[in-house]
CSV table of C-alpha atoms in Angstrom, one decimal:
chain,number,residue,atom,x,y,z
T,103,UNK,CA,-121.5,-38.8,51.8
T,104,UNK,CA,-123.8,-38.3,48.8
T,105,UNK,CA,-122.1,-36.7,45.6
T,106,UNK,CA,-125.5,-36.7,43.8
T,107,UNK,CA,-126.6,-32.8,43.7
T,108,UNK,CA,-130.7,-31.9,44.1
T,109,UNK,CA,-130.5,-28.8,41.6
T,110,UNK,CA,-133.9,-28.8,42.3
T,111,UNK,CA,-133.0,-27.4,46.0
T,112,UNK,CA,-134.3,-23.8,46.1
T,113,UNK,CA,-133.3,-20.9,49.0
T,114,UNK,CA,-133.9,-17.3,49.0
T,115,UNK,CA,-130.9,-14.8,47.5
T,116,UNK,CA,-131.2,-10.8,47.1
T,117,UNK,CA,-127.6,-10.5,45.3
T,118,UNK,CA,-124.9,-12.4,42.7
T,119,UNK,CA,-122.0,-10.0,42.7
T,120,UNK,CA,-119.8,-10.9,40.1
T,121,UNK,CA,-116.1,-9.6,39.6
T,122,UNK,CA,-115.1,-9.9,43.1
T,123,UNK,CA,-111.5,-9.9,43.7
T,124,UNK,CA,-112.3,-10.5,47.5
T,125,UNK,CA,-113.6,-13.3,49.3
T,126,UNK,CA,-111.6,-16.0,48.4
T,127,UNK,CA,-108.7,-16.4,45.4
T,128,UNK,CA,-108.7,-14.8,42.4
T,129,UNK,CA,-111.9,-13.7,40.3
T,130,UNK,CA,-115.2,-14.8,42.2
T,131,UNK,CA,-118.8,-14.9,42.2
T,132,UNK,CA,-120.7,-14.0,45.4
T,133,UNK,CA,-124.5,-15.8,45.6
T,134,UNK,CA,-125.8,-13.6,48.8
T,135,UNK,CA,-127.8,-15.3,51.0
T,136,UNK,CA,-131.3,-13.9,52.5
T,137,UNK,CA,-131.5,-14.8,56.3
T,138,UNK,CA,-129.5,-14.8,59.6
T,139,UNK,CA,-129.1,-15.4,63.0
T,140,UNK,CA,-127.2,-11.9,64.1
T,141,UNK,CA,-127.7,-8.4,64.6
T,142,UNK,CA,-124.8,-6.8,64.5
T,143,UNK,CA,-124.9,-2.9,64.4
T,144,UNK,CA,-122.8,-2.7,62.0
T,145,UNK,CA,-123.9,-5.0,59.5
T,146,UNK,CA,-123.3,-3.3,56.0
T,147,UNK,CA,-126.0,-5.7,54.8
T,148,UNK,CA,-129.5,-5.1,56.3
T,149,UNK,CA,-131.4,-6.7,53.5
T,150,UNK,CA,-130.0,-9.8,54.6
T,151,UNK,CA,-131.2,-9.9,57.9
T,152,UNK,CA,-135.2,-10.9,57.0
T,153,UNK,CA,-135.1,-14.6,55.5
T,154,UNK,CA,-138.1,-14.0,53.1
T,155,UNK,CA,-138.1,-11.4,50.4
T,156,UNK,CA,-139.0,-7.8,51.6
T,157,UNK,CA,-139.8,-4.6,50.0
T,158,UNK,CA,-137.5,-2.0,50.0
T,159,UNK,CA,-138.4,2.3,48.8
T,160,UNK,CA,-136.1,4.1,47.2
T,161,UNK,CA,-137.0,7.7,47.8
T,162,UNK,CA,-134.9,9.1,45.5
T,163,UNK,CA,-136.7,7.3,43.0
T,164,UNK,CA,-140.6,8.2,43.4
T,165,UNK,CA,-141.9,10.3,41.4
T,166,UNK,CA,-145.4,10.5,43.7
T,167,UNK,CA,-147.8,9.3,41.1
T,168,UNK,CA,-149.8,7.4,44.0
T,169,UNK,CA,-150.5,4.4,42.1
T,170,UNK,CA,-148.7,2.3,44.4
T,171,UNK,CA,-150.6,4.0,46.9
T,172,UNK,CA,-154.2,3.3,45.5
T,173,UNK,CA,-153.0,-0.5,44.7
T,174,UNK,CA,-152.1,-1.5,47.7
T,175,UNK,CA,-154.7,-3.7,49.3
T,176,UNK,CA,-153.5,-3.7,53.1
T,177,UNK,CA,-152.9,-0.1,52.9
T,178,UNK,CA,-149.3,0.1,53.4
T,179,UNK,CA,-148.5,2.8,51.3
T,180,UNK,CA,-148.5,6.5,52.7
T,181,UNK,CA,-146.7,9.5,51.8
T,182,UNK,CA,-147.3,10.5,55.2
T,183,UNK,CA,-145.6,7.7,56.7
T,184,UNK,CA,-141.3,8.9,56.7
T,185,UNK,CA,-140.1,5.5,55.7
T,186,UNK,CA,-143.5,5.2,53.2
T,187,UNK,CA,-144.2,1.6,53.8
T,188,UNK,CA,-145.9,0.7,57.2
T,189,UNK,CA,-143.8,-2.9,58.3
T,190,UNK,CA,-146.6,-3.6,60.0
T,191,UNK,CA,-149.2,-3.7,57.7
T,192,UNK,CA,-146.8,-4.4,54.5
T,193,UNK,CA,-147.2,-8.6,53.3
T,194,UNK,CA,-144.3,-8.4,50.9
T,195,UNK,CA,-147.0,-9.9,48.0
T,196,UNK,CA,-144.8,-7.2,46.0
T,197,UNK,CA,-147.9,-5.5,43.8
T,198,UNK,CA,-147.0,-2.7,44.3
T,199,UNK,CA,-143.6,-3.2,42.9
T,200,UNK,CA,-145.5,-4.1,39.3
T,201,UNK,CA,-146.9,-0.9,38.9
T,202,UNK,CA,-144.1,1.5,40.2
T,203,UNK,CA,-143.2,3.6,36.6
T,204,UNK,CA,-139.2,4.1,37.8
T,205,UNK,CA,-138.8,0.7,40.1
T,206,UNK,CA,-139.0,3.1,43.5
T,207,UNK,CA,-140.1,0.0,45.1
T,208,UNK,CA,-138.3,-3.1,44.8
T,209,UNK,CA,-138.8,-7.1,46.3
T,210,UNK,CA,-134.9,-7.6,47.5
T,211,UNK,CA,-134.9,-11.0,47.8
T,212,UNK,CA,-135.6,-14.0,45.2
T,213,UNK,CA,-136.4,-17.2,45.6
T,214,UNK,CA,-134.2,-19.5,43.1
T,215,UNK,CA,-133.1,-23.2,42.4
T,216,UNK,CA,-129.5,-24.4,42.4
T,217,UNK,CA,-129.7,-24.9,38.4
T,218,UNK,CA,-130.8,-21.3,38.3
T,219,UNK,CA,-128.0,-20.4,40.5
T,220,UNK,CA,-125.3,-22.5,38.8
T,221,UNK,CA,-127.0,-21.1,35.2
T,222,UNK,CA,-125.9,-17.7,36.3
T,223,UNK,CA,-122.2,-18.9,37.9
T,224,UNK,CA,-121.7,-20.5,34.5
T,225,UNK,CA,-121.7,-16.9,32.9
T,226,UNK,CA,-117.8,-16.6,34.8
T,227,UNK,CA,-116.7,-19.9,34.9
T,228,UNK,CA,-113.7,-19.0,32.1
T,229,UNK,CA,-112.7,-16.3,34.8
T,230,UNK,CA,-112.8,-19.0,37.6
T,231,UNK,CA,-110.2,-21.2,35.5
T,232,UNK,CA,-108.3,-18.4,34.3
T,233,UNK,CA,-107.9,-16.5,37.5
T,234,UNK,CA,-108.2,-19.4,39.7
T,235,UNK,CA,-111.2,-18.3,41.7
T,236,UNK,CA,-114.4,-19.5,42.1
T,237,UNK,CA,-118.1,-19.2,44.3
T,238,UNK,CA,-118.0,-17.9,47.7
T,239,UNK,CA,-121.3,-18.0,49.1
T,240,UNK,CA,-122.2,-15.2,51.6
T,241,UNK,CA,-125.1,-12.9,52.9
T,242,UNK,CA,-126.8,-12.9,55.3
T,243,UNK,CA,-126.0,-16.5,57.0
T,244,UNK,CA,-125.9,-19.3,54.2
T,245,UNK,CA,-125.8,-21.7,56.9
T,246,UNK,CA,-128.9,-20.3,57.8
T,247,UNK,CA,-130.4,-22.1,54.4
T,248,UNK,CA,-128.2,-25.1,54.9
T,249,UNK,CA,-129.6,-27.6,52.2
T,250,UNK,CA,-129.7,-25.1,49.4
T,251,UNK,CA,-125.9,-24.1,50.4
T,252,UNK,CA,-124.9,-27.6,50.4
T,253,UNK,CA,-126.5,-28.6,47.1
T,254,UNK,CA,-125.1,-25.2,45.3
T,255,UNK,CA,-121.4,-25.7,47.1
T,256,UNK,CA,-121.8,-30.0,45.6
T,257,UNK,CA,-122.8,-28.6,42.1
T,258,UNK,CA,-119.7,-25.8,42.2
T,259,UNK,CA,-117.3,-28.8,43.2
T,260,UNK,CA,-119.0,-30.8,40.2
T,261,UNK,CA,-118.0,-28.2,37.7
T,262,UNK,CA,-114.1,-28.0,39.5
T,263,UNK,CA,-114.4,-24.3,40.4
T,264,UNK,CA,-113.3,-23.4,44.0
T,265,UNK,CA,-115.7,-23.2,46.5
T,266,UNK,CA,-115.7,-20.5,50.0
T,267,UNK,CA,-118.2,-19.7,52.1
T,268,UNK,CA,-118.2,-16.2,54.5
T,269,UNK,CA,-120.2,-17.9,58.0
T,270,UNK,CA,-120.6,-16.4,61.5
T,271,UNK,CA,-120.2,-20.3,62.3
T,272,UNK,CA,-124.0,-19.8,64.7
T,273,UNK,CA,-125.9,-23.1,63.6
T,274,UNK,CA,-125.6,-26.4,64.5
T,275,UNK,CA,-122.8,-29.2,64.8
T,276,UNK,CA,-124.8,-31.3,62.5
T,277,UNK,CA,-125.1,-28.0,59.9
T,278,UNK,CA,-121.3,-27.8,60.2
T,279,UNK,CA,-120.6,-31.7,59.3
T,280,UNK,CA,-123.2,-31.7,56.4
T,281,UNK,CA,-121.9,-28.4,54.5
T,282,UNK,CA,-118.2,-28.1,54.8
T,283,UNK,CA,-117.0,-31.5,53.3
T,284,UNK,CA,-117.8,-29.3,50.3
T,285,UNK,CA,-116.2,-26.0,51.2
T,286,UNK,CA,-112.2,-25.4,50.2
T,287,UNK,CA,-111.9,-22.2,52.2
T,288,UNK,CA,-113.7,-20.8,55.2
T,289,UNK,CA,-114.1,-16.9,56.2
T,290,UNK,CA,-114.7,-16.8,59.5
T,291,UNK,CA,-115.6,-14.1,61.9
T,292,UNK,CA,-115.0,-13.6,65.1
T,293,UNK,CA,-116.5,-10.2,66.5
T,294,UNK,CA,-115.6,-10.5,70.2
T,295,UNK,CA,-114.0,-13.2,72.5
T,296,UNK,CA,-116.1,-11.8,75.8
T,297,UNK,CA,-119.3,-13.1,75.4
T,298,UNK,CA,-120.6,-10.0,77.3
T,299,UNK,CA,-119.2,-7.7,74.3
T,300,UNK,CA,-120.2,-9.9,71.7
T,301,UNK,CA,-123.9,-10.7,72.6
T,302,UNK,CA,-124.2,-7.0,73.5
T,303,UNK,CA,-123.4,-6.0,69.7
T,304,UNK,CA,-124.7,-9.4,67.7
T,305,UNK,CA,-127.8,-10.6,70.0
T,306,UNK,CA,-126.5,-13.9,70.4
T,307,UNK,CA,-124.0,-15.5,72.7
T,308,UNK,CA,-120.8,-16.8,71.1
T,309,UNK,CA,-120.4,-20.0,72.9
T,310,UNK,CA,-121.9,-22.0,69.9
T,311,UNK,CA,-119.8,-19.6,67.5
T,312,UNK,CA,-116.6,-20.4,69.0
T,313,UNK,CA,-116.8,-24.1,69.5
T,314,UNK,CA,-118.1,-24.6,65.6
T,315,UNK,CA,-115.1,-22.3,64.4
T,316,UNK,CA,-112.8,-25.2,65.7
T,317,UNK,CA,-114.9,-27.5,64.2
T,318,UNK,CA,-115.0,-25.8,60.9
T,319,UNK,CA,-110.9,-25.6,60.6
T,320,UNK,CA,-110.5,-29.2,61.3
T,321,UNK,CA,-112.2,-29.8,58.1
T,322,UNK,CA,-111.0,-27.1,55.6
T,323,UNK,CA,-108.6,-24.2,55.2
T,324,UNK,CA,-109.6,-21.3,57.3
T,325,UNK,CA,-109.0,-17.2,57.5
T,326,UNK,CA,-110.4,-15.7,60.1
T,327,UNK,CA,-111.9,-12.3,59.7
T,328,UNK,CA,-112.3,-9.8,62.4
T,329,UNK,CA,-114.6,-6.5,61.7
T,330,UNK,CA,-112.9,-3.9,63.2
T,331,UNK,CA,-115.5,-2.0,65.3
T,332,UNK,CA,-114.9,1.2,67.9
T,333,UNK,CA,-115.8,1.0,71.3
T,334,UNK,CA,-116.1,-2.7,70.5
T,335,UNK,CA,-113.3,-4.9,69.5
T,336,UNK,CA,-110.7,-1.8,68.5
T,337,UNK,CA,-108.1,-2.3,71.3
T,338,UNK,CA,-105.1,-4.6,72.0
T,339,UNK,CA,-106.3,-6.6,74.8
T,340,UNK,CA,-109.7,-8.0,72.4
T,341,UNK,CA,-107.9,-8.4,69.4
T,342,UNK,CA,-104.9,-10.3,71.1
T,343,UNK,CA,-107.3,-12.8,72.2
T,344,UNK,CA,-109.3,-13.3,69.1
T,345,UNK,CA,-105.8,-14.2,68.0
T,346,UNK,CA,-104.6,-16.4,71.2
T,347,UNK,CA,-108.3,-18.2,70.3
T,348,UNK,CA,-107.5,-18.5,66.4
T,349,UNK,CA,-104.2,-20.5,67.8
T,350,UNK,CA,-106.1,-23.0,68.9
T,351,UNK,CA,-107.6,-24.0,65.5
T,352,UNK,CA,-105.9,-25.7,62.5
T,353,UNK,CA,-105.7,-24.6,58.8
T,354,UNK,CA,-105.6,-20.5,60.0
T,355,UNK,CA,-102.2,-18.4,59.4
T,356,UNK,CA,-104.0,-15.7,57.9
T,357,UNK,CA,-106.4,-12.8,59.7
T,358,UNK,CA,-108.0,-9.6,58.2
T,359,UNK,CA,-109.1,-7.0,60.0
T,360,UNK,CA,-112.0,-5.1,58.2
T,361,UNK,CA,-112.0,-1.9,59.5
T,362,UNK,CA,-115.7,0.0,60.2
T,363,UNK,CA,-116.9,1.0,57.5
T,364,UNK,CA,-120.4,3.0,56.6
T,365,UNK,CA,-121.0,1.9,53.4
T,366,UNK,CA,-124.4,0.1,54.1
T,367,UNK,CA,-125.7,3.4,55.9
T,368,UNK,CA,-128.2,4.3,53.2
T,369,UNK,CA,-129.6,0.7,52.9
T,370,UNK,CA,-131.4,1.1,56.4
T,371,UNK,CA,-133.2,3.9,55.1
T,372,UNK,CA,-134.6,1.8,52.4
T,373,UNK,CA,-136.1,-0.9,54.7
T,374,UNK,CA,-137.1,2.0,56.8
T,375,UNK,CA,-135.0,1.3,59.7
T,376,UNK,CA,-132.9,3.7,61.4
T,377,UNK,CA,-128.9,2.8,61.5
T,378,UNK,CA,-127.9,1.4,64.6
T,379,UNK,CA,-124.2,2.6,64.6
T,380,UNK,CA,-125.6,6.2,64.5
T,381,UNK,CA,-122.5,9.2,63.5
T,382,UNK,CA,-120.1,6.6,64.9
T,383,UNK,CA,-116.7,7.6,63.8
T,384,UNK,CA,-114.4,4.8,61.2
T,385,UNK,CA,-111.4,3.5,62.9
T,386,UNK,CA,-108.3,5.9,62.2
T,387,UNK,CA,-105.6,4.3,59.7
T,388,UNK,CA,-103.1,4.0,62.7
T,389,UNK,CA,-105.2,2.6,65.1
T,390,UNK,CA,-105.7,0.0,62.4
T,391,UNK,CA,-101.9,-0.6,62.1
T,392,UNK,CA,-101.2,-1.4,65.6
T,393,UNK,CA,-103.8,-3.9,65.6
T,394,UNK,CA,-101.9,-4.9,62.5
T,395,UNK,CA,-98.9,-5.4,64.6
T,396,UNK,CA,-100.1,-7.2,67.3
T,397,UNK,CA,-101.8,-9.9,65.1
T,398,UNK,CA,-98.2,-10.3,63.3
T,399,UNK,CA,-96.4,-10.5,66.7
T,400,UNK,CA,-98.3,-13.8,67.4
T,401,UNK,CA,-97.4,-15.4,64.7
T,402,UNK,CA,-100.1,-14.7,61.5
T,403,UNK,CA,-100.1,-13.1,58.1
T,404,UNK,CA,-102.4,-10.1,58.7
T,405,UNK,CA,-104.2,-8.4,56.2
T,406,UNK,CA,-106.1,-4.9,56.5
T,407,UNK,CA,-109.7,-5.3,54.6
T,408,UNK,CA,-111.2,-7.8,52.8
């Protein structure tokens, strides 16, 4: 296993949340990750999806000047067009977004170098000793970019601060042996056991998901995380055997649920995408709790939220 870190590794991030008391122990920084293999409905995190930087309109924003409008080369621009930017004709060069007065339109995504990346952790890194938290990488997939999360994860370990990484676990069994050597806590997800239910609602089959979830908790401390979804996963029968399937890996005694949540509603509207979850209702707070209690009744700690 090679210690030495490339801090010349570069990926693609469109967020560094600081100040999390989530994700891992204590006070952390979260590097988001551009890029990943799922669509779930749900996903609170749209910007994520696209591995490349894209451009994103805040509406609320434009003032209607048109100079966007009369720079834009491919003719992407229209204030006839609802969502403003054709997809289609849009080449993310971001031009536009350098002569927009009140920063309307935006480039979510940048391109950055692990010393960049470790530059900005270092701003936190008395918190990370003083609370005893750390980096939790997330997105997005960050397995997706695995050499610039395994570099990043190698330099955190360098400077002693605790490292976690939110995955889906979709990649490859080489992926998984090459990254988590350098991970001290996993947070996994498992959306659906039937692999009807949960390529209906992600795009992908779980097959690969499943078997590299084992996998991962053979190598570090796991807590699996289970997004709480109606007319998905919110019933007894799927969430008892997410659990009966969490017994069969090691290093997990703890499981969240994350209840649905709408928070990332507005984001599709930026990247001109309508919401795929439509005026779906949030789970009600006692459904929640007797999902609660059947977690606890085989056998884990069971925490409600992230």
């Amino acid at each position: 296993m090679n210690n030495d870190v490339n801090y010349n590794a570069e990926g693609v991030l469109f967020n560094i949340q600081r100040y999390s008391l989530h994700d891992g122990p204590g006070i952390r920084t979260i590097p988001f990750f551009k890029g990943c293999p799922l669509s779930c409905k749900w996903c609170s995190n749209p910007e994520s999806h696209q591995p490349q930087p894209e451009l994103i309109y805040k509406k609320t924003d434009c003032i209607h000047c048109g100079k966007c409008v009369s720079a834009c080369k491919q003719q992407a621009l229209s204030p006839n067009n609802p969502f403003f930017i054709d997809r289609e004709r849009c080449i993310q060069c971001g031009e536009c977004t350098d002569i927009c007065p009140t920063n309307a339109l935006e480039m979510k995504g940048k391109r950055m170098s692990v010393e960049q990346v470790i530059l900005e952790l270092n701003k936190e890194e008395n918190l990370f000793r003083r609370s005893g938290g750390g980096v939790t990488l997330s997105g997005g997939e960050p397995l997706a970019q695995p050499e610039f999360a395994r570099e990043l994860l190698k330099a955190c370990k360098e400077k002693g601060w605790h490292t976690a990484i939110e995955t889906t676990g979709y990649t490859s069994k080489e992926i998984i042996e090459d990254v988590f050597p350098w991970v001290d806590l996993a947070l996994t997800d498992i959306k659906a056991i039937n692999p009807y239910i949960h390529k209906e609602n992600t795009g992908v089959d779980n097959t690969v998901i499943l078997e590299n979830l084992i996998r991962i908790s053979f190598i570090t401390k796991v807590i699996v995380r289970v997004p709480v979804i109606p007319g998905v996963n919110d019933n007894p029968d799927e969430i008892r055997a997410i659990c009966e399937f969490a017994r069969l890996m090691l290093n997990v005694d703890t499981i969240h649920l994350l209840p649905y949540h709408t928070y990332g509603e507005n984001k599709y509207q930026l990247l001109g995408r309508e919401y795929p979850m439509g005026d779906m209702p949030v789970n009600r707070e006692d459904k929640i709790e007797s999902l609660k209690q059947v977690v606890e009744s085989l056998g884990f700690h069971c925490h409600i939220g992230g």
